[in-house]
């Protein structure tokens, strides 16, 4: 007697409730071959639920958090249990390529037919890659140019070296270009002296020398910063 195949356990991550609803209807219609085991509309919940649920496939929108979805990929795939399929309307090739280099196994654009998405989930679950020809060509080219190593995202490495306080300070610089230290310190609920101490550390980690450089860096990488965190918070930052 042939034993029934276990369902592919899928988790959905997208900021738009209507997209989550539609994807859940589509995938649950494939029972018992597939089923949705969890949903999240932000990165924090996504990381927590992946640890708790350990889905086979994570369907991820790269536009999450203002374009920071790609940064979730290495966190999700590091234990080898969950495979990531990108399902997105994102057209920034750098963001797409970074997600693939970080470990995403599939890419489906949102305008694709529903059956394409279902096929991608099935193939990735079976251990295959699901990438369009153009993405595959770019990946091979960049991989060869980097001497067989995935290109290093230096800006992301620098941001990841920051503490939570430092990351929040950089986010303020992204939203207040040209503001003096006094004004920035007030927004952060800390003294100018404390801010200057943090800036010394930030300059070293980001390999910059001046406040103008920090304004430029913060503006260039605003999509990777949690700018919603710049509202005054508890005295824990003091």
PDB file of C-alpha atoms in Angstrom:
ATOM      1  CA  UNK A   1       0.000   0.000   0.000  1.00  0.00           C
ATOM      2  CA  UNK A   2       1.351   3.474  -0.905  1.00  0.00           C
ATOM      3  CA  UNK A   3       1.557   5.809   2.045  1.00  0.00           C
ATOM      4  CA  UNK A   4       0.100   9.298   1.551  1.00  0.00           C
ATOM      5  CA  UNK A   5       2.670  12.042   0.918  1.00  0.00           C
ATOM      6  CA  UNK A   6       2.904  14.624   3.681  1.00  0.00           C
ATOM      7  CA  UNK A   7       1.585  18.051   2.774  1.00  0.00           C
ATOM      8  CA  UNK A   8       4.069  20.799   1.905  1.00  0.00           C
ATOM      9  CA  UNK A   9       3.866  23.142   4.887  1.00  0.00           C
ATOM     10  CA  UNK A  10       3.923  26.750   3.712  1.00  0.00           C
ATOM     11  CA  UNK A  11       4.224  30.050   5.548  1.00  0.00           C
ATOM     12  CA  UNK A  12       3.194  33.352   3.926  1.00  0.00           C
ATOM     13  CA  UNK A  13       4.891  36.723   4.506  1.00  0.00           C
ATOM     14  CA  UNK A  14       3.413  39.832   2.875  1.00  0.00           C
ATOM     15  CA  UNK A  15       2.402  43.273   4.138  1.00  0.00           C
ATOM     16  CA  UNK A  16      -0.895  43.306   2.225  1.00  0.00           C
ATOM     17  CA  UNK A  17      -3.807  41.479   3.930  1.00  0.00           C
ATOM     18  CA  UNK A  18      -5.589  40.901   0.621  1.00  0.00           C
ATOM     19  CA  UNK A  19      -2.504  39.151  -0.773  1.00  0.00           C
ATOM     20  CA  UNK A  20      -2.204  36.932   2.297  1.00  0.00           C
ATOM     21  CA  UNK A  21      -5.895  36.050   2.036  1.00  0.00           C
ATOM     22  CA  UNK A  22      -5.665  35.213  -1.692  1.00  0.00           C
ATOM     23  CA  UNK A  23      -2.512  33.131  -1.279  1.00  0.00           C
ATOM     24  CA  UNK A  24      -4.030  31.172   1.588  1.00  0.00           C
ATOM     25  CA  UNK A  25      -7.130  30.388  -0.510  1.00  0.00           C
ATOM     26  CA  UNK A  26      -4.994  29.340  -3.468  1.00  0.00           C
ATOM     27  CA  UNK A  27      -2.662  27.080  -1.501  1.00  0.00           C
ATOM     28  CA  UNK A  28      -5.227  25.518   0.814  1.00  0.00           C
ATOM     29  CA  UNK A  29      -7.228  24.564  -2.291  1.00  0.00           C
ATOM     30  CA  UNK A  30      -4.320  22.186  -3.017  1.00  0.00           C
ATOM     31  CA  UNK A  31      -4.871  20.123   0.129  1.00  0.00           C
ATOM     32  CA  UNK A  32      -3.736  17.506   0.959  1.00  0.00           C
ATOM     33  CA  UNK A  33      -0.623  18.270  -1.156  1.00  0.00           C
ATOM     34  CA  UNK A  34      -0.085  21.738   0.330  1.00  0.00           C
ATOM     35  CA  UNK A  35      -1.293  23.693   3.305  1.00  0.00           C
ATOM     36  CA  UNK A  36      -0.704  27.108   4.885  1.00  0.00           C
ATOM     37  CA  UNK A  37       0.633  26.781   8.424  1.00  0.00           C
ATOM     38  CA  UNK A  38       1.299  30.428   9.234  1.00  0.00           C
ATOM     39  CA  UNK A  39       1.119  34.047   8.067  1.00  0.00           C
ATOM     40  CA  UNK A  40       3.021  37.226   8.926  1.00  0.00           C
ATOM     41  CA  UNK A  41       2.919  40.817   7.721  1.00  0.00           C
ATOM     42  CA  UNK A  42       6.257  41.977   9.175  1.00  0.00           C
ATOM     43  CA  UNK A  43       9.812  40.720   9.590  1.00  0.00           C
ATOM     44  CA  UNK A  44       9.740  40.321  13.354  1.00  0.00           C
ATOM     45  CA  UNK A  45       6.688  38.044  13.323  1.00  0.00           C
ATOM     46  CA  UNK A  46       8.103  36.170  10.344  1.00  0.00           C
ATOM     47  CA  UNK A  47      11.324  35.283  12.172  1.00  0.00           C
ATOM     48  CA  UNK A  48       9.433  34.223  15.296  1.00  0.00           C
ATOM     49  CA  UNK A  49       6.914  32.059  13.448  1.00  0.00           C
ATOM     50  CA  UNK A  50       9.583  30.356  11.347  1.00  0.00           C
ATOM     51  CA  UNK A  51      11.328  29.288  14.563  1.00  0.00           C
ATOM     52  CA  UNK A  52       8.059  28.034  16.022  1.00  0.00           C
ATOM     53  CA  UNK A  53       6.485  26.405  12.957  1.00  0.00           C
ATOM     54  CA  UNK A  54       9.520  25.327  10.903  1.00  0.00           C
ATOM     55  CA  UNK A  55       7.642  25.421   7.580  1.00  0.00           C
ATOM     56  CA  UNK A  56       8.963  23.642   4.503  1.00  0.00           C
ATOM     57  CA  UNK A  57       8.515  26.735   2.321  1.00  0.00           C
ATOM     58  CA  UNK A  58       8.440  30.434   3.160  1.00  0.00           C
ATOM     59  CA  UNK A  59       6.685  32.542   0.523  1.00  0.00           C
ATOM     60  CA  UNK A  60       8.234  35.996   0.932  1.00  0.00           C
ATOM     61  CA  UNK A  61       7.533  39.422  -0.550  1.00  0.00           C
ATOM     62  CA  UNK A  62      10.787  41.403  -0.970  1.00  0.00           C
ATOM     63  CA  UNK A  63       8.919  44.706  -0.509  1.00  0.00           C
ATOM     64  CA  UNK A  64       8.389  43.854   3.158  1.00  0.00           C
ATOM     65  CA  UNK A  65       9.431  46.648   5.500  1.00  0.00           C
ATOM     66  CA  UNK A  66      10.109  49.159   2.758  1.00  0.00           C
ATOM     67  CA  UNK A  67      12.210  46.786   0.693  1.00  0.00           C
ATOM     68  CA  UNK A  68      14.037  44.914   3.453  1.00  0.00           C
ATOM     69  CA  UNK A  69      12.562  41.497   2.688  1.00  0.00           C
ATOM     70  CA  UNK A  70      15.849  40.284   1.173  1.00  0.00           C
ATOM     71  CA  UNK A  71      17.546  40.732   4.535  1.00  0.00           C
ATOM     72  CA  UNK A  72      15.236  38.096   6.038  1.00  0.00           C
ATOM     73  CA  UNK A  73      16.427  35.378   3.658  1.00  0.00           C
ATOM     74  CA  UNK A  74      19.759  34.418   5.312  1.00  0.00           C
ATOM     75  CA  UNK A  75      18.077  34.396   8.721  1.00  0.00           C
ATOM     76  CA  UNK A  76      15.350  32.047   7.504  1.00  0.00           C
ATOM     77  CA  UNK A  77      17.525  29.577   5.595  1.00  0.00           C
ATOM     78  CA  UNK A  78      20.479  29.312   7.970  1.00  0.00           C
ATOM     79  CA  UNK A  79      19.270  26.091   9.664  1.00  0.00           C
ATOM     80  CA  UNK A  80      18.489  24.391   6.346  1.00  0.00           C
ATOM     81  CA  UNK A  81      14.939  23.475   7.384  1.00  0.00           C
ATOM     82  CA  UNK A  82      12.975  26.122   5.491  1.00  0.00           C
ATOM     83  CA  UNK A  83      13.387  27.040   1.821  1.00  0.00           C
ATOM     84  CA  UNK A  84      12.473  30.508   0.576  1.00  0.00           C
ATOM     85  CA  UNK A  85      10.465  31.300  -2.543  1.00  0.00           C
ATOM     86  CA  UNK A  86      10.329  34.992  -3.427  1.00  0.00           C
ATOM     87  CA  UNK A  87       6.832  36.102  -4.508  1.00  0.00           C
ATOM     88  CA  UNK A  88       7.010  39.780  -5.287  1.00  0.00           C
ATOM     89  CA  UNK A  89       6.328  42.766  -7.517  1.00  0.00           C
ATOM     90  CA  UNK A  90       9.820  44.070  -6.721  1.00  0.00           C
ATOM     91  CA  UNK A  91      11.693  45.096  -9.890  1.00  0.00           C
ATOM     92  CA  UNK A  92      14.986  46.196  -8.362  1.00  0.00           C
ATOM     93  CA  UNK A  93      17.434  43.665  -9.788  1.00  0.00           C
ATOM     94  CA  UNK A  94      19.977  44.254  -7.038  1.00  0.00           C
ATOM     95  CA  UNK A  95      17.421  43.396  -4.360  1.00  0.00           C
ATOM     96  CA  UNK A  96      16.321  40.268  -6.219  1.00  0.00           C
ATOM     97  CA  UNK A  97      19.895  39.107  -6.805  1.00  0.00           C
ATOM     98  CA  UNK A  98      20.823  39.733  -3.166  1.00  0.00           C
ATOM     99  CA  UNK A  99      17.901  37.555  -2.043  1.00  0.00           C
ATOM    100  CA  UNK A 100      19.059  34.719  -4.319  1.00  0.00           C
ATOM    101  CA  UNK A 101      22.689  35.021  -3.215  1.00  0.00           C
ATOM    102  CA  UNK A 102      21.464  34.969   0.385  1.00  0.00           C
ATOM    103  CA  UNK A 103      19.729  31.636  -0.180  1.00  0.00           C
ATOM    104  CA  UNK A 104      16.321  32.088  -1.845  1.00  0.00           C
ATOM    105  CA  UNK A 105      15.573  29.050  -4.011  1.00  0.00           C
ATOM    106  CA  UNK A 106      12.741  30.394  -6.142  1.00  0.00           C
ATOM    107  CA  UNK A 107      11.430  33.597  -7.700  1.00  0.00           C
ATOM    108  CA  UNK A 108       7.875  34.228  -8.920  1.00  0.00           C
ATOM    109  CA  UNK A 109       6.550  37.657  -9.902  1.00  0.00           C
ATOM    110  CA  UNK A 110       3.078  38.542  -8.690  1.00  0.00           C
ATOM    111  CA  UNK A 111       1.672  38.919 -12.191  1.00  0.00           C
ATOM    112  CA  UNK A 112       2.472  35.261 -12.956  1.00  0.00           C
ATOM    113  CA  UNK A 113      -0.358  32.744 -13.281  1.00  0.00           C
ATOM    114  CA  UNK A 114      -1.370  30.967 -10.049  1.00  0.00           C
ATOM    115  CA  UNK A 115      -0.229  27.622 -11.443  1.00  0.00           C
ATOM    116  CA  UNK A 116       3.294  29.014 -11.902  1.00  0.00           C
ATOM    117  CA  UNK A 117       3.463  29.798  -8.190  1.00  0.00           C
ATOM    118  CA  UNK A 118       2.182  26.353  -7.225  1.00  0.00           C
ATOM    119  CA  UNK A 119       4.718  24.706  -9.539  1.00  0.00           C
ATOM    120  CA  UNK A 120       7.511  26.806  -8.035  1.00  0.00           C
ATOM    121  CA  UNK A 121       6.560  25.740  -4.512  1.00  0.00           C
ATOM    122  CA  UNK A 122       6.488  22.096  -5.499  1.00  0.00           C
ATOM    123  CA  UNK A 123       9.809  22.175  -7.380  1.00  0.00           C
ATOM    124  CA  UNK A 124      11.654  24.088  -4.658  1.00  0.00           C
ATOM    125  CA  UNK A 125      10.311  21.668  -2.064  1.00  0.00           C
ATOM    126  CA  UNK A 126      11.723  18.835  -4.190  1.00  0.00           C
ATOM    127  CA  UNK A 127      15.154  20.472  -4.068  1.00  0.00           C
ATOM    128  CA  UNK A 128      15.202  22.305  -7.387  1.00  0.00           C
ATOM    129  CA  UNK A 129      15.722  25.984  -8.184  1.00  0.00           C
ATOM    130  CA  UNK A 130      12.933  28.035  -9.772  1.00  0.00           C
ATOM    131  CA  UNK A 131      14.461  31.132 -11.389  1.00  0.00           C
ATOM    132  CA  UNK A 132      13.748  32.860 -14.680  1.00  0.00           C
ATOM    133  CA  UNK A 133      16.450  32.852 -17.355  1.00  0.00           C
ATOM    134  CA  UNK A 134      17.486  36.466 -16.890  1.00  0.00           C
ATOM    135  CA  UNK A 135      17.936  36.093 -13.144  1.00  0.00           C
ATOM    136  CA  UNK A 136      19.872  32.854 -13.620  1.00  0.00           C
ATOM    137  CA  UNK A 137      22.185  34.517 -16.176  1.00  0.00           C
ATOM    138  CA  UNK A 138      22.868  37.478 -13.872  1.00  0.00           C
ATOM    139  CA  UNK A 139      23.560  35.211 -10.920  1.00  0.00           C
ATOM    140  CA  UNK A 140      26.030  33.069 -12.857  1.00  0.00           C
ATOM    141  CA  UNK A 141      27.754  36.175 -14.231  1.00  0.00           C
ATOM    142  CA  UNK A 142      28.113  37.819 -10.826  1.00  0.00           C
ATOM    143  CA  UNK A 143      29.194  34.538  -9.254  1.00  0.00           C
ATOM    144  CA  UNK A 144      31.929  34.097 -11.883  1.00  0.00           C
ATOM    145  CA  UNK A 145      33.040  37.716 -11.584  1.00  0.00           C
ATOM    146  CA  UNK A 146      33.370  37.275  -7.812  1.00  0.00           C
ATOM    147  CA  UNK A 147      35.712  34.324  -8.348  1.00  0.00           C
ATOM    148  CA  UNK A 148      33.195  31.665  -7.360  1.00  0.00           C
ATOM    149  CA  UNK A 149      32.069  33.445  -4.199  1.00  0.00           C
ATOM    150  CA  UNK A 150      28.780  35.196  -3.599  1.00  0.00           C
ATOM    151  CA  UNK A 151      29.314  38.979  -3.775  1.00  0.00           C
ATOM    152  CA  UNK A 152      29.576  40.567  -0.353  1.00  0.00           C
ATOM    153  CA  UNK A 153      27.010  43.239   0.469  1.00  0.00           C
ATOM    154  CA  UNK A 154      29.371  45.582   2.313  1.00  0.00           C
ATOM    155  CA  UNK A 155      26.710  48.154   3.191  1.00  0.00           C
ATOM    156  CA  UNK A 156      24.538  45.484   4.784  1.00  0.00           C
ATOM    157  CA  UNK A 157      27.502  44.114   6.738  1.00  0.00           C
ATOM    158  CA  UNK A 158      28.225  47.589   8.079  1.00  0.00           C
ATOM    159  CA  UNK A 159      24.603  48.108   9.156  1.00  0.00           C
ATOM    160  CA  UNK A 160      24.531  44.700  10.835  1.00  0.00           C
ATOM    161  CA  UNK A 161      27.583  45.691  12.885  1.00  0.00           C
ATOM    162  CA  UNK A 162      25.616  48.506  14.550  1.00  0.00           C
ATOM    163  CA  UNK A 163      23.947  48.111  17.923  1.00  0.00           C
ATOM    164  CA  UNK A 164      20.203  48.776  18.238  1.00  0.00           C
ATOM    165  CA  UNK A 165      20.894  52.281  19.582  1.00  0.00           C
ATOM    166  CA  UNK A 166      23.349  53.038  16.778  1.00  0.00           C
ATOM    167  CA  UNK A 167      20.943  51.756  14.138  1.00  0.00           C
ATOM    168  CA  UNK A 168      18.253  54.073  15.488  1.00  0.00           C
ATOM    169  CA  UNK A 169      20.629  57.048  15.408  1.00  0.00           C
ATOM    170  CA  UNK A 170      21.451  56.356  11.752  1.00  0.00           C
ATOM    171  CA  UNK A 171      17.701  56.140  11.035  1.00  0.00           C
ATOM    172  CA  UNK A 172      17.252  59.621  12.517  1.00  0.00           C
ATOM    173  CA  UNK A 173      20.013  60.959  10.255  1.00  0.00           C
ATOM    174  CA  UNK A 174      18.118  59.469   7.295  1.00  0.00           C
ATOM    175  CA  UNK A 175      14.944  61.373   8.200  1.00  0.00           C
ATOM    176  CA  UNK A 176      16.522  64.682   9.329  1.00  0.00           C
ATOM    177  CA  UNK A 177      19.119  65.662   6.696  1.00  0.00           C
ATOM    178  CA  UNK A 178      21.306  68.539   7.824  1.00  0.00           C
ATOM    179  CA  UNK A 179      19.877  68.683  11.360  1.00  0.00           C
ATOM    180  CA  UNK A 180      22.321  69.782  14.109  1.00  0.00           C
ATOM    181  CA  UNK A 181      23.394  67.383  16.844  1.00  0.00           C
ATOM    182  CA  UNK A 182      21.255  69.202  19.419  1.00  0.00           C
ATOM    183  CA  UNK A 183      18.049  68.625  17.452  1.00  0.00           C
ATOM    184  CA  UNK A 184      18.907  64.987  16.731  1.00  0.00           C
ATOM    185  CA  UNK A 185      19.758  64.379  20.391  1.00  0.00           C
ATOM    186  CA  UNK A 186      16.360  65.789  21.414  1.00  0.00           C
ATOM    187  CA  UNK A 187      14.531  63.406  19.063  1.00  0.00           C
ATOM    188  CA  UNK A 188      16.546  60.505  20.491  1.00  0.00           C
ATOM    189  CA  UNK A 189      15.940  61.635  24.095  1.00  0.00           C
ATOM    190  CA  UNK A 190      19.644  61.680  24.887  1.00  0.00           C
ATOM    191  CA  UNK A 191      22.280  64.316  25.637  1.00  0.00           C
ATOM    192  CA  UNK A 192      24.543  65.764  22.958  1.00  0.00           C
ATOM    193  CA  UNK A 193      27.513  64.250  24.792  1.00  0.00           C
ATOM    194  CA  UNK A 194      25.947  60.767  24.606  1.00  0.00           C
ATOM    195  CA  UNK A 195      25.115  61.295  20.929  1.00  0.00           C
ATOM    196  CA  UNK A 196      28.709  62.304  20.153  1.00  0.00           C
ATOM    197  CA  UNK A 197      29.982  59.134  21.855  1.00  0.00           C
ATOM    198  CA  UNK A 198      27.640  56.996  19.737  1.00  0.00           C
ATOM    199  CA  UNK A 199      28.654  58.862  16.576  1.00  0.00           C
ATOM    200  CA  UNK A 200      32.319  58.083  17.214  1.00  0.00           C
ATOM    201  CA  UNK A 201      31.451  54.376  17.304  1.00  0.00           C
ATOM    202  CA  UNK A 202      29.160  54.652  14.254  1.00  0.00           C
ATOM    203  CA  UNK A 203      31.793  56.465  12.184  1.00  0.00           C
ATOM    204  CA  UNK A 204      34.251  53.674  12.900  1.00  0.00           C
ATOM    205  CA  UNK A 205      31.847  50.872  12.012  1.00  0.00           C
ATOM    206  CA  UNK A 206      30.597  52.544   8.819  1.00  0.00           C
ATOM    207  CA  UNK A 207      34.132  53.627   7.883  1.00  0.00           C
ATOM    208  CA  UNK A 208      33.197  57.282   7.474  1.00  0.00           C
ATOM    209  CA  UNK A 209      34.689  60.463   8.949  1.00  0.00           C
ATOM    210  CA  UNK A 210      32.069  63.222   9.005  1.00  0.00           C
ATOM    211  CA  UNK A 211      28.419  63.929   9.811  1.00  0.00           C
ATOM    212  CA  UNK A 212      27.871  64.785   6.135  1.00  0.00           C
ATOM    213  CA  UNK A 213      29.106  61.286   5.212  1.00  0.00           C
ATOM    214  CA  UNK A 214      26.627  59.846   7.704  1.00  0.00           C
ATOM    215  CA  UNK A 215      23.735  61.861   6.246  1.00  0.00           C
ATOM    216  CA  UNK A 216      24.719  60.594   2.776  1.00  0.00           C
ATOM    217  CA  UNK A 217      25.055  56.968   3.885  1.00  0.00           C
ATOM    218  CA  UNK A 218      21.777  57.048   5.822  1.00  0.00           C
ATOM    219  CA  UNK A 219      19.876  58.568   2.894  1.00  0.00           C
ATOM    220  CA  UNK A 220      21.350  56.066   0.418  1.00  0.00           C
ATOM    221  CA  UNK A 221      20.321  53.106   2.584  1.00  0.00           C
ATOM    222  CA  UNK A 222      17.085  54.475   4.010  1.00  0.00           C
ATOM    223  CA  UNK A 223      15.103  51.439   2.763  1.00  0.00           C
ATOM    224  CA  UNK A 224      17.218  49.229   5.052  1.00  0.00           C
ATOM    225  CA  UNK A 225      16.673  51.372   8.127  1.00  0.00           C
ATOM    226  CA  UNK A 226      13.735  51.169  10.516  1.00  0.00           C
ATOM    227  CA  UNK A 227      12.760  54.828  10.219  1.00  0.00           C
ATOM    228  CA  UNK A 228       9.582  54.144  12.211  1.00  0.00           C
ATOM    229  CA  UNK A 229      11.806  53.704  15.252  1.00  0.00           C
ATOM    230  CA  UNK A 230      12.930  57.319  15.344  1.00  0.00           C
ATOM    231  CA  UNK A 231      10.075  58.469  17.563  1.00  0.00           C
ATOM    232  CA  UNK A 232      11.198  59.154  21.132  1.00  0.00           C
ATOM    233  CA  UNK A 233      11.199  56.069  23.274  1.00  0.00           C
ATOM    234  CA  UNK A 234      12.075  55.141  26.833  1.00  0.00           C
ATOM    235  CA  UNK A 235      15.112  56.376  28.684  1.00  0.00           C
ATOM    236  CA  UNK A 236      16.785  53.061  27.875  1.00  0.00           C
ATOM    237  CA  UNK A 237      18.593  54.938  25.113  1.00  0.00           C
ATOM    238  CA  UNK A 238      20.052  57.529  27.420  1.00  0.00           C
TER     239      UNK A 238
END
